[in-house]
XYZ file of C-alpha atoms in Angstrom:
518
model
C -19.339 -9.053 26.245
C -17.936 -6.607 23.795
C -17.156 -9.214 21.022
C -20.862 -10.678 21.212
C -23.856 -8.681 20.070
C -27.439 -8.108 21.177
C -28.260 -6.871 17.836
C -30.536 -9.059 15.746
C -28.514 -11.027 13.009
C -29.514 -11.037 9.426
C -31.385 -14.161 8.639
C -29.049 -14.834 5.644
C -25.979 -16.834 6.082
C -22.818 -16.538 3.575
C -20.104 -19.047 3.185
C -17.643 -16.036 3.017
C -17.953 -12.706 4.312
C -15.213 -10.274 3.306
C -14.992 -7.017 4.975
C -13.343 -4.324 2.870
C -13.315 -4.185 -1.038
C -9.891 -2.703 -1.372
C -6.541 -3.800 -2.957
C -6.895 -7.391 -1.378
C -10.582 -7.740 -0.421
C -11.957 -7.373 -3.817
C -9.586 -9.862 -5.257
C -10.369 -12.343 -2.570
C -14.189 -11.895 -3.317
C -13.759 -12.086 -6.933
C -11.455 -15.294 -6.901
C -13.692 -16.974 -4.238
C -16.951 -16.177 -6.129
C -15.420 -18.083 -9.132
C -16.738 -21.225 -7.408
C -20.603 -20.985 -7.963
C -21.264 -23.153 -5.132
C -19.840 -20.557 -2.660
C -21.787 -17.438 -1.562
C -19.823 -14.459 -0.907
C -20.637 -11.118 0.531
C -18.321 -8.226 -0.006
C -18.835 -5.306 2.570
C -17.286 -1.970 1.960
C -17.455 1.107 4.020
C -17.501 3.561 1.242
C -19.502 3.787 -2.046
C -19.619 1.522 -4.931
C -19.812 2.590 -8.454
C -21.106 -0.362 -10.466
C -21.532 1.444 -13.562
C -18.193 2.776 -14.964
C -19.768 5.640 -16.672
C -20.833 6.865 -13.346
C -17.504 6.634 -11.657
C -16.314 10.073 -10.403
C -13.287 11.728 -12.148
C -10.941 11.549 -9.196
C -11.325 7.763 -9.176
C -10.591 7.475 -13.045
C -7.835 10.064 -13.175
C -4.617 8.041 -12.679
C -2.404 11.217 -13.355
C -2.750 12.005 -9.656
C -3.921 10.756 -6.408
C -7.607 11.247 -5.088
C -6.714 13.035 -1.910
C -9.991 13.769 -0.028
C -13.233 12.783 -2.160
C -12.801 9.087 -1.139
C -10.726 9.132 1.956
C -11.078 7.939 5.441
C -9.555 11.066 6.774
C -6.810 9.357 8.804
C -3.861 11.384 10.192
C -0.482 10.231 11.453
C 2.678 11.420 13.035
C 5.901 10.526 11.114
C 8.548 11.379 13.818
C 8.678 12.177 17.422
C 9.718 15.797 16.205
C 7.310 15.675 13.470
C 3.818 17.314 13.329
C 0.547 15.381 12.456
C -0.424 15.115 8.899
C -3.064 13.689 6.767
C -2.785 9.872 5.951
C -4.852 9.157 2.717
C -6.476 5.750 2.484
C -9.103 4.849 0.021
C -12.719 4.610 1.280
C -14.380 3.165 -1.653
C -14.608 -0.181 -3.858
C -11.110 -0.697 -4.929
C -9.771 0.953 -1.634
C -6.443 2.457 -1.860
C -6.006 0.826 -5.391
C -8.938 3.190 -6.667
C -7.225 6.442 -5.441
C -3.542 5.924 -5.509
C -0.588 6.995 -7.896
C -1.057 3.554 -9.906
C 2.664 2.562 -9.213
C 2.738 -1.218 -10.019
C 6.107 -1.993 -8.565
C 7.091 -5.629 -6.982
C 9.326 -5.903 -3.973
C 12.662 -7.721 -4.148
C 12.587 -11.483 -4.199
C 14.571 -11.243 -1.090
C 11.527 -9.254 0.678
C 9.261 -12.480 0.280
C 12.094 -15.004 1.011
C 12.500 -12.903 4.245
C 8.938 -13.491 5.038
C 9.330 -17.217 4.473
C 12.414 -17.347 6.607
C 10.351 -15.701 9.475
C 8.130 -18.822 9.525
C 5.868 -18.250 6.501
C 7.290 -20.673 3.865
C 4.108 -20.195 1.550
C 5.369 -16.657 0.790
C 8.750 -17.208 -0.511
C 9.416 -15.848 -3.890
C 9.070 -18.793 -5.800
C 5.609 -19.317 -4.594
C 4.233 -15.747 -4.932
C 5.764 -15.083 -8.411
C 2.727 -17.059 -9.964
C 0.437 -14.820 -8.018
C 2.087 -11.642 -9.451
C 1.978 -13.192 -12.848
C -1.629 -14.046 -12.548
C -2.697 -10.729 -11.474
C -1.158 -8.619 -14.428
C -1.245 -8.000 -18.006
C 1.976 -6.427 -18.717
C 1.807 -4.627 -21.992
C 5.588 -4.209 -22.248
C 7.235 -7.410 -21.005
C 4.358 -9.978 -20.774
C 6.291 -12.551 -22.803
C 9.073 -12.613 -19.962
C 8.989 -15.694 -17.938
C 8.580 -13.572 -14.861
C 5.543 -11.578 -16.080
C 2.063 -12.262 -16.979
C 0.122 -11.078 -19.982
C -3.640 -12.005 -19.207
C -4.388 -10.837 -15.880
C -7.031 -8.265 -14.912
C -4.567 -5.608 -13.876
C -3.126 -3.875 -16.941
C 0.399 -2.454 -16.491
C 2.483 -0.311 -18.756
C 5.192 2.249 -18.722
C 5.259 5.701 -20.193
C 7.284 5.812 -23.377
C 9.764 8.765 -23.807
C 7.753 10.739 -25.740
C 4.850 10.606 -23.102
C 7.237 11.755 -20.505
C 7.131 15.366 -19.139
C 10.224 17.203 -19.715
C 10.958 17.165 -16.015
C 11.033 13.351 -16.098
C 13.021 13.441 -19.467
C 15.632 15.792 -17.748
C 15.690 13.672 -14.595
C 16.380 10.406 -16.652
C 19.198 12.401 -18.698
C 20.735 13.504 -15.172
C 20.596 9.899 -14.131
C 22.532 9.036 -17.106
C 25.285 11.613 -16.312
C 25.371 10.488 -12.708
C 26.282 7.027 -13.775
C 23.326 5.068 -12.902
C 22.301 2.373 -15.514
C 19.048 2.407 -17.561
C 16.334 0.003 -16.436
C 13.621 -0.482 -18.701
C 11.775 -3.018 -16.635
C 11.949 -2.338 -12.641
C 9.900 -5.449 -12.077
C 12.780 -7.576 -13.634
C 13.675 -9.404 -10.506
C 17.373 -8.844 -11.016
C 17.153 -5.156 -11.972
C 18.263 -1.997 -10.715
C 18.930 1.643 -11.947
C 16.599 4.308 -13.528
C 13.907 4.141 -15.943
C 10.156 4.387 -16.398
C 7.654 3.374 -13.560
C 5.652 0.248 -14.204
C 1.986 1.651 -13.562
C -1.384 0.005 -13.549
C -3.225 2.423 -15.930
C -4.379 2.566 -19.417
C -4.200 6.128 -20.762
C -5.622 8.061 -18.031
C -7.731 5.289 -16.457
C -6.546 3.898 -13.165
C -6.962 0.140 -13.201
C -8.055 -0.574 -9.641
C -9.084 -3.916 -8.324
C -12.655 -2.471 -8.679
C -11.962 -2.175 -12.235
C -9.831 -5.070 -12.823
C -11.673 -7.734 -10.703
C -14.935 -6.568 -9.712
C -16.260 -5.502 -13.053
C -16.183 -8.888 -14.370
C -17.345 -10.506 -11.039
C -20.448 -8.499 -10.551
C -22.507 -10.653 -12.738
C -22.070 -13.742 -10.545
C -25.330 -14.527 -8.738
C -23.368 -15.970 -5.843
C -21.387 -12.447 -5.162
C -23.159 -9.617 -3.563
C -21.499 -6.278 -2.922
C -22.939 -4.113 0.079
C -21.484 -0.436 0.109
C -21.611 2.237 2.544
C -21.695 -0.106 5.419
C -19.150 0.428 8.235
C -17.806 -2.429 10.192
C -17.958 -2.003 13.994
C -16.571 -5.298 15.141
C -16.486 -9.103 14.579
C -19.257 -11.128 16.424
C -18.111 -14.270 18.276
C -19.602 -17.424 19.794
C -17.060 -18.529 22.151
C -13.943 -18.071 20.058
C -15.623 -18.707 16.761
C -16.270 -15.885 14.449
C -19.860 -16.032 13.412
C -20.666 -12.736 11.977
C -19.907 -8.896 11.761
C -21.668 -6.069 13.332
C -22.119 -3.349 10.818
C -23.706 0.241 10.619
C -25.514 1.460 7.515
C -27.058 4.945 7.706
C -27.251 4.632 11.311
C -28.862 1.378 11.554
C -26.911 -1.531 13.347
C -27.350 -5.139 12.539
C -25.077 -8.412 12.301
C -24.397 -10.008 9.091
C -23.475 -13.846 9.379
C -20.828 -15.771 7.605
C -19.080 -19.100 7.927
C -15.839 -17.678 7.514
C -14.998 -14.102 7.881
C -12.048 -12.286 6.218
C -10.918 -8.879 7.269
C -9.425 -7.109 4.401
C -9.999 -3.443 5.610
C -6.220 -2.444 5.312
C -3.296 -1.737 7.363
C -5.008 1.038 9.465
C -8.732 -0.372 9.712
C -8.021 -4.037 9.979
C -6.046 -3.935 13.455
C -8.797 -1.534 14.664
C -11.468 -3.844 13.787
C -9.585 -6.613 15.641
C -8.857 -4.637 18.669
C -12.536 -3.460 18.949
C -13.370 -7.082 18.646
C -11.496 -8.230 21.702
C -8.295 -9.297 19.852
C -4.900 -7.251 20.445
C -2.548 -6.395 23.116
C -3.916 -6.984 26.687
C -3.034 -3.410 27.959
C -4.404 -1.627 24.909
C -7.763 -3.401 25.135
C -8.016 -2.818 28.839
C -7.323 1.069 28.588
C -10.526 1.273 26.330
C -12.734 -1.198 28.442
C -12.851 -3.912 25.794
C -13.026 -7.355 27.095
C -10.259 -9.622 25.935
C -11.096 -12.491 23.682
C -7.375 -13.289 22.655
C -4.416 -11.606 23.690
C -2.211 -10.760 20.667
C 0.588 -8.305 21.455
C 1.645 -8.023 17.713
C -1.510 -6.170 16.643
C -0.628 -2.563 16.140
C 2.828 -2.716 17.462
C 5.176 -3.323 14.422
C 3.804 -0.688 11.889
C 6.181 -0.503 8.911
C 6.275 2.153 6.119
C 8.723 3.966 3.891
C 10.134 7.446 5.199
C 10.645 9.997 2.496
C 11.698 13.740 1.963
C 11.959 15.544 -1.431
C 14.209 18.177 -2.712
C 11.774 21.229 -4.161
C 12.947 23.188 -6.918
C 11.435 26.515 -8.521
C 11.458 25.962 -12.369
C 12.825 28.564 -14.708
C 9.835 28.182 -17.132
C 6.514 27.372 -15.325
C 4.817 26.633 -18.675
C 6.651 23.202 -18.460
C 4.340 22.296 -15.653
C 0.782 21.327 -15.964
C -1.400 19.889 -12.951
C -2.898 17.689 -15.585
C 0.265 15.887 -16.382
C 1.027 12.464 -14.670
C 2.535 13.519 -11.360
C 4.916 10.432 -11.292
C 6.552 8.549 -14.302
C 10.106 7.477 -13.390
C 12.123 5.807 -10.825
C 15.609 4.929 -9.727
C 16.156 1.723 -7.585
C 19.602 1.243 -5.993
C 21.482 -0.030 -3.144
C 23.151 2.146 -0.349
C 27.004 1.947 0.076
C 27.888 -0.879 2.118
C 24.310 -2.309 2.525
C 23.426 -5.761 2.425
C 19.902 -4.980 1.323
C 19.725 -4.827 -2.449
C 17.806 -1.844 -3.807
C 17.093 -0.431 -0.520
C 16.808 3.106 -1.705
C 14.661 4.925 -4.317
C 14.768 8.134 -5.924
C 11.717 9.588 -8.110
C 10.827 12.766 -9.476
C 7.344 14.723 -9.323
C 6.291 16.490 -12.502
C 5.162 19.271 -10.215
C 5.512 19.986 -6.515
C 2.675 18.671 -4.422
C 3.487 21.443 -1.766
C 0.731 23.598 -2.952
C 0.948 27.328 -3.751
C 1.726 28.582 -7.224
C 2.568 25.976 -9.804
C 6.033 26.857 -10.394
C 8.074 23.974 -8.780
C 9.033 20.208 -9.242
C 10.388 17.894 -6.648
C 12.900 14.972 -6.391
C 12.262 12.510 -3.457
C 14.465 10.478 -1.462
C 12.972 7.192 -0.260
C 14.152 4.679 2.307
C 12.767 1.453 0.947
C 14.108 -1.195 3.490
C 13.305 0.261 6.984
C 14.214 -1.227 10.314
C 12.380 1.438 12.445
C 8.788 0.547 13.350
C 5.805 2.552 14.787
C 2.560 1.924 16.357
C -1.242 1.838 15.827
C -3.326 2.311 18.853
C -7.122 2.945 19.402
C -8.066 6.507 20.406
C -11.191 4.926 21.777
C -13.492 1.939 21.502
C -15.875 4.163 19.443
C -16.125 2.248 15.877
C -15.955 5.667 14.257
C -12.931 7.138 15.938
C -9.720 7.333 14.016
C -6.724 5.174 15.277
C -3.534 6.710 16.479
C -0.857 6.336 14.105
C 2.786 6.959 15.224
C 5.249 6.004 12.430
C 8.480 6.723 14.488
C 10.602 6.976 11.370
C 14.436 6.809 11.442
C 14.716 5.971 15.067
C 17.028 3.194 13.891
C 20.569 4.693 13.108
C 20.785 2.496 10.199
C 17.631 3.973 8.626
C 18.848 7.471 9.332
C 22.367 7.073 7.869
C 21.104 5.392 4.536
C 18.156 8.163 4.051
C 20.942 10.903 4.716
C 22.865 9.455 2.013
C 19.961 9.180 -0.436
C 18.962 12.698 0.197
C 22.401 13.844 -0.903
C 21.931 11.816 -4.031
C 18.748 13.400 -4.645
C 20.457 16.750 -4.400
C 22.935 15.692 -6.881
C 20.039 15.196 -9.450
C 19.004 18.818 -9.281
C 22.610 19.978 -9.703
C 23.324 17.754 -12.711
C 23.194 18.489 -16.666
C 19.696 18.670 -18.105
C 17.696 18.896 -14.895
C 19.953 21.603 -13.215
C 19.295 23.587 -16.547
C 15.558 23.630 -15.676
C 16.080 25.023 -11.912
C 15.836 28.531 -11.213
C 16.337 27.933 -7.465
C 16.250 25.285 -4.908
C 13.629 26.212 -2.526
C 14.026 23.211 -0.003
C 16.415 22.834 1.524
C 17.214 26.416 1.783
C 20.426 27.378 -0.081
C 21.563 29.268 2.962
C 21.573 25.919 5.111
C 24.778 24.254 5.753
C 24.187 20.771 4.516
C 26.229 18.478 6.980
C 25.259 14.837 7.503
C 24.123 16.116 10.975
C 22.021 18.960 9.639
C 20.256 16.761 7.002
C 19.620 14.010 9.796
C 17.879 16.882 11.858
C 15.712 18.097 8.738
C 14.892 14.349 8.110
C 13.895 13.481 11.862
C 11.710 16.677 11.742
C 10.222 16.652 8.235
C 10.320 13.075 6.870
C 6.917 11.992 5.730
C 5.197 8.718 4.837
C 5.213 7.083 1.469
C 1.666 5.927 2.546
C 2.632 2.353 2.370
C 1.536 1.135 5.885
C 1.799 -2.624 6.702
C 2.723 -5.119 9.380
C -0.020 -4.125 11.821
C -1.272 -7.717 11.943
C 1.822 -9.415 10.972
C 1.942 -13.075 10.158
C 4.297 -15.396 11.554
C 4.640 -17.935 14.445
C 5.089 -14.842 16.785
C 2.655 -12.529 14.990
C -1.058 -12.090 14.831
C -2.060 -14.613 12.180
C -0.589 -17.611 10.584
C 0.958 -17.682 7.078
C -2.620 -18.358 5.625
C -4.065 -15.350 7.415
C -5.884 -17.296 10.067
C -6.077 -15.159 13.393
C -4.410 -16.844 16.260
C -6.565 -17.352 19.222
C -9.824 -17.407 17.024
C -11.651 -19.751 14.680
C -13.322 -18.889 11.461
C -11.453 -15.497 11.125
C -8.590 -14.678 8.781
C -6.974 -11.236 7.596
C -5.807 -10.611 4.363
C -4.400 -7.367 3.119
C -1.274 -5.065 3.663
C -1.621 -5.623 7.545
C -0.292 -9.120 7.365
C 3.139 -8.219 5.676
C 5.673 -9.041 8.203
C 7.805 -6.153 6.891
C 7.573 -3.490 4.305
C 8.705 -4.782 0.818
C 11.394 -2.529 -1.015
C 8.486 -1.177 -3.298
C 5.182 0.730 -3.052
C 2.912 -1.544 -1.557
C 0.068 -1.453 -4.278
C 1.076 -4.608 -6.226
C 2.161 -6.740 -3.191
C -1.245 -6.043 -1.534
C -3.169 -7.126 -4.692
C -0.735 -10.209 -4.628
C -1.874 -11.012 -1.007
C -5.452 -10.988 -2.285
C -4.467 -13.588 -5.186
C -2.733 -15.820 -2.773
C -5.729 -15.837 -0.234
C -8.250 -15.881 -2.803
C -6.777 -18.986 -4.577
C -6.439 -20.646 -1.182
C -10.076 -19.848 -0.413
C -11.197 -21.206 -3.883
C -8.960 -24.155 -4.040
C -8.316 -25.265 -0.516
C -11.188 -23.530 1.291
C -12.463 -26.734 3.287
C -8.948 -27.658 4.242
C -7.662 -24.313 5.383
C -10.742 -22.243 6.197
C -13.378 -24.918 7.113
C -15.497 -23.630 4.039
């Protein structure tokens, strides 16, 4: 059977075996290991840098993303008319929290209440707020009742004197356009433009590897095993009993009483499908014997589509690749929309398009999306990359709102202090007639991912897992990471993924026997 293994198992049995040391998995392992009676093994496909002084600069440097050095090498197709493009995902302890832009933005309370209304009452805003507070050490607003001031993830916002001239001018243009100033984008009732909340201290990126694992490493009941690729989950009947892994070409089975898959929105569904859990036809296509039919796996992929206006700057000396690439944000609501803060506009200190350093960009982002995509296996080979098709903007409601948002982004580069920096708008071409129809054509061809994939193993009564992450049709197996979000929140998913780790980690620590049979 594909979901059993002839490989000899390790003799050691762990109480909890966590696959993936990323935004959620590192948190779960750290929280669960607070109980000294529970043995925890955390397995990571990428490297682990236990000594902070040996951490590579691309992981330290919160001023920009790490794009290739610690990446899975995935790709995706954004729209039917779009081309395949790289899809960065962190392959290192800390996962994508160790390589991203450090935007520490919460979703709207309505996002989590929507999850609750879909059959997941444990994820209502009033229940996830304590987890958001527990994870953060907010240096600016820690005294507020909706913030935390003692958590492992330090959050701060750039002050005016720290902003690049592009971001200062962008905020001044926002003022002229009539948007209110918002000093705390994580105030649950807020909207408007202001500094991004970011999980960084100076240049240092505060990933879950830094915030959670640094303190947990000293515990004798926590073991971290790096450079170990997970091939599939091993079952006895329908009970998960271990994980088949590969290290330097050697295959073995690691054993656990309870298995947590926290490999992220791309790898978690792939691991489940290789293990015999997924859509019946998809598994049959690759000759994988079915353990449990789960049609929701890989069929509801959700993300944020975006497209940026690029401008050549009059004075290239204002641009420096060593500056923070992102510092500010506008959250606002589309006209006639019933989804609060469903749009986002943000400036980039310099254009990430490549070539000469002479341009900056202003991006239009759809934060609340109806269109969904798919994630499928390219083969049963555990090293093969999944096939990711986002299918952005196929819902006309998404296209209409992003067209309007792109027009709003254009207004920024035509207004006041920001316009004064612009030598020429290089995209879209000034020669192009910008009707709603022509903008729609551009969006359907060129929209790109915000790199916030989720909902590939969605929770809910009609999903792939229940509200506690327990996999339908299996025992002793749960999933906890961005893949279980039923829908993408109206925010970068960094902080919500860490919150998921907090929620499940606390359930494991305090209700492990009741919920997970630990």
